[in-house]
């Protein structure tokens, strides 16, 4: 089995994430094989297992990487809110998330595929709730310093349900606006 130096490992991880996102988005999670992934990045099947134990772990790594980017952007918006109140930021944050899901179709795979992955992986990571990292959301909610109407655990689950619903449908601007208003009302 080939040995990879740190630079090669970093490049292979990046290539696996990029090609994995493309393949999962185009073919769906069940249809993508490890052989497909290896062929796309030009590594052997044995080498693949040096990086991930299965394709589901690669999928979650891609999702978590994208969500961390999203949460860093949300955090930056909150930290740099200026004269805007947090209440005014919620629509911007949700719209930003929706833009990212449109840019990265892997975040918009259908519910059957999400259920398949969730059921395969939920026992290994209890912090995953349909791909959202609960611990990151909790930290983000804590850092806002806002007093919410409901416990933050409920808000996190509600956000996850909304994200799941939104990522599975193409909503009009009007529908998005209505949903954002409802969510804003419920949260505060």
Coordinates of C-alpha atoms in Angstrom, one line a residue, residues 17-169:
X17 CA -14.2 15.8 -0.8
X18 CA -14.5 17.6 -4.2
X19 CA -15.2 14.5 -6.2
X20 CA -17.3 13.0 -3.5
X21 CA -19.5 16.1 -3.5
X22 CA -19.8 15.9 -7.2
X23 CA -20.6 12.2 -7.3
X24 CA -23.0 12.2 -4.3
X25 CA -24.8 15.2 -5.8
X26 CA -25.1 13.7 -9.3
X27 CA -25.7 10.0 -8.5
X28 CA -27.1 10.0 -5.0
X29 CA -25.5 8.4 -1.9
X30 CA -26.6 4.8 -2.5
X31 CA -25.3 4.6 -6.1
X32 CA -21.8 6.0 -5.5
X33 CA -19.3 3.3 -4.8
X34 CA -15.8 3.4 -3.3
X35 CA -14.5 2.3 -6.7
X36 CA -16.2 5.4 -8.3
X37 CA -14.5 7.7 -5.7
X38 CA -11.1 6.0 -6.2
X39 CA -11.3 6.3 -10.0
X40 CA -12.3 10.0 -9.8
X41 CA -9.2 10.8 -7.7
X42 CA -6.9 8.2 -9.2
X43 CA -6.1 6.2 -6.1
X44 CA -6.4 2.5 -5.3
X45 CA -9.2 1.1 -3.3
X46 CA -6.7 0.1 -0.6
X47 CA -5.4 3.7 -0.4
X48 CA -9.0 5.0 0.0
X49 CA -9.3 3.2 3.3
X50 CA -6.3 5.1 4.6
X51 CA -8.5 8.2 4.4
X52 CA -12.1 6.9 5.2
X53 CA -13.5 3.6 6.5
X54 CA -16.5 3.9 4.2
X55 CA -18.3 6.2 1.8
X56 CA -20.7 7.4 4.4
X57 CA -17.8 8.9 6.5
X58 CA -16.6 10.8 3.4
X59 CA -20.2 12.1 2.9
X60 CA -20.4 13.3 6.5
X61 CA -16.9 14.9 6.2
X62 CA -18.1 16.8 3.2
X63 CA -21.3 17.9 4.9
X64 CA -19.5 18.9 8.1
X65 CA -16.9 20.9 6.2
X66 CA -19.7 22.8 4.4
X67 CA -21.6 23.4 7.6
X68 CA -18.5 24.6 9.4
X69 CA -18.1 27.2 6.5
X70 CA -21.7 28.2 6.9
X71 CA -21.4 28.5 10.7
X72 CA -18.2 30.6 10.4
X73 CA -20.1 32.9 8.0
X74 CA -23.0 33.1 10.5
X75 CA -20.7 33.7 13.3
X76 CA -19.0 36.5 11.4
X77 CA -22.4 38.1 10.7
X78 CA -23.3 38.0 14.4
X79 CA -19.9 39.3 15.5
X80 CA -20.0 42.1 12.9
X81 CA -23.7 42.9 13.2
X82 CA -23.1 46.6 13.7
X83 CA -26.4 48.4 14.2
X84 CA -28.5 45.4 13.1
X85 CA -30.2 43.5 15.9
X86 CA -29.9 39.7 16.0
X87 CA -33.6 39.6 15.1
X88 CA -32.8 41.5 11.9
X89 CA -29.9 39.1 11.1
X90 CA -32.0 35.9 11.2
X91 CA -33.5 36.4 7.7
X92 CA -30.0 37.2 6.3
X93 CA -28.6 34.1 8.0
X94 CA -31.3 31.8 6.6
X95 CA -31.1 33.3 3.1
X96 CA -27.3 32.8 3.3
X97 CA -27.8 29.2 4.1
X98 CA -30.3 28.7 1.3
X99 CA -27.8 30.3 -1.2
X100 CA -25.1 27.8 0.0
X101 CA -27.5 24.9 -0.5
X102 CA -28.1 26.0 -4.0
X103 CA -24.4 26.3 -4.7
X104 CA -23.7 22.9 -3.1
X105 CA -26.4 20.5 -4.2
X106 CA -25.0 17.8 -1.9
X107 CA -26.8 19.8 0.9
X108 CA -30.0 19.3 -1.0
X109 CA -30.1 15.6 -1.5
X110 CA -33.5 14.0 -1.0
X111 CA -34.9 12.8 2.3
X112 CA -34.6 9.1 1.4
X113 CA -30.9 9.5 0.9
X114 CA -30.5 11.5 4.1
X115 CA -32.4 8.9 6.0
X116 CA -30.2 6.2 4.6
X117 CA -27.1 8.0 5.6
X118 CA -28.5 9.1 9.0
X119 CA -29.5 5.6 9.9
X120 CA -26.1 4.2 8.8
X121 CA -24.1 6.7 10.8
X122 CA -26.3 7.9 13.7
X123 CA -24.9 5.3 16.1
X124 CA -21.3 6.5 15.5
X125 CA -21.9 10.2 16.0
X126 CA -24.8 11.3 18.2
X127 CA -24.1 15.0 17.4
X128 CA -25.3 14.5 13.8
X129 CA -28.9 15.4 13.2
X130 CA -29.5 15.0 9.4
X131 CA -26.0 16.4 8.8
X132 CA -26.2 19.5 11.1
X133 CA -23.6 19.5 13.8
X134 CA -25.6 20.1 17.0
X135 CA -22.6 21.1 19.0
X136 CA -21.7 23.9 16.5
X137 CA -25.3 25.2 16.5
X138 CA -25.5 25.1 20.3
X139 CA -22.2 27.1 20.5
X140 CA -23.5 29.6 18.0
X141 CA -26.7 30.1 19.9
X142 CA -24.8 30.5 23.2
X143 CA -22.5 33.1 21.7
X144 CA -25.4 35.3 20.5
X145 CA -26.3 36.0 24.1
X146 CA -30.0 36.3 23.1
X147 CA -32.7 35.0 25.4
X148 CA -35.0 32.7 23.4
X149 CA -38.6 31.8 24.0
X150 CA -37.8 28.1 24.0
X151 CA -34.8 25.9 25.2
X152 CA -31.9 26.1 22.7
X153 CA -32.2 22.3 22.2
X154 CA -35.7 22.8 20.7
X155 CA -34.5 25.7 18.6
X156 CA -31.6 23.6 17.2
X157 CA -34.0 20.8 16.3
X158 CA -36.4 23.2 14.7
X159 CA -33.6 24.7 12.7
X160 CA -32.6 21.3 11.6
X161 CA -36.1 20.4 10.5
X162 CA -36.4 23.6 8.6
X163 CA -33.1 23.1 6.9
X164 CA -34.1 19.6 5.9
X165 CA -37.4 20.8 4.6
X166 CA -35.9 23.7 2.7
X167 CA -33.1 21.7 1.2
X168 CA -35.6 19.2 -0.3
X169 CA -37.7 21.8 -2.1

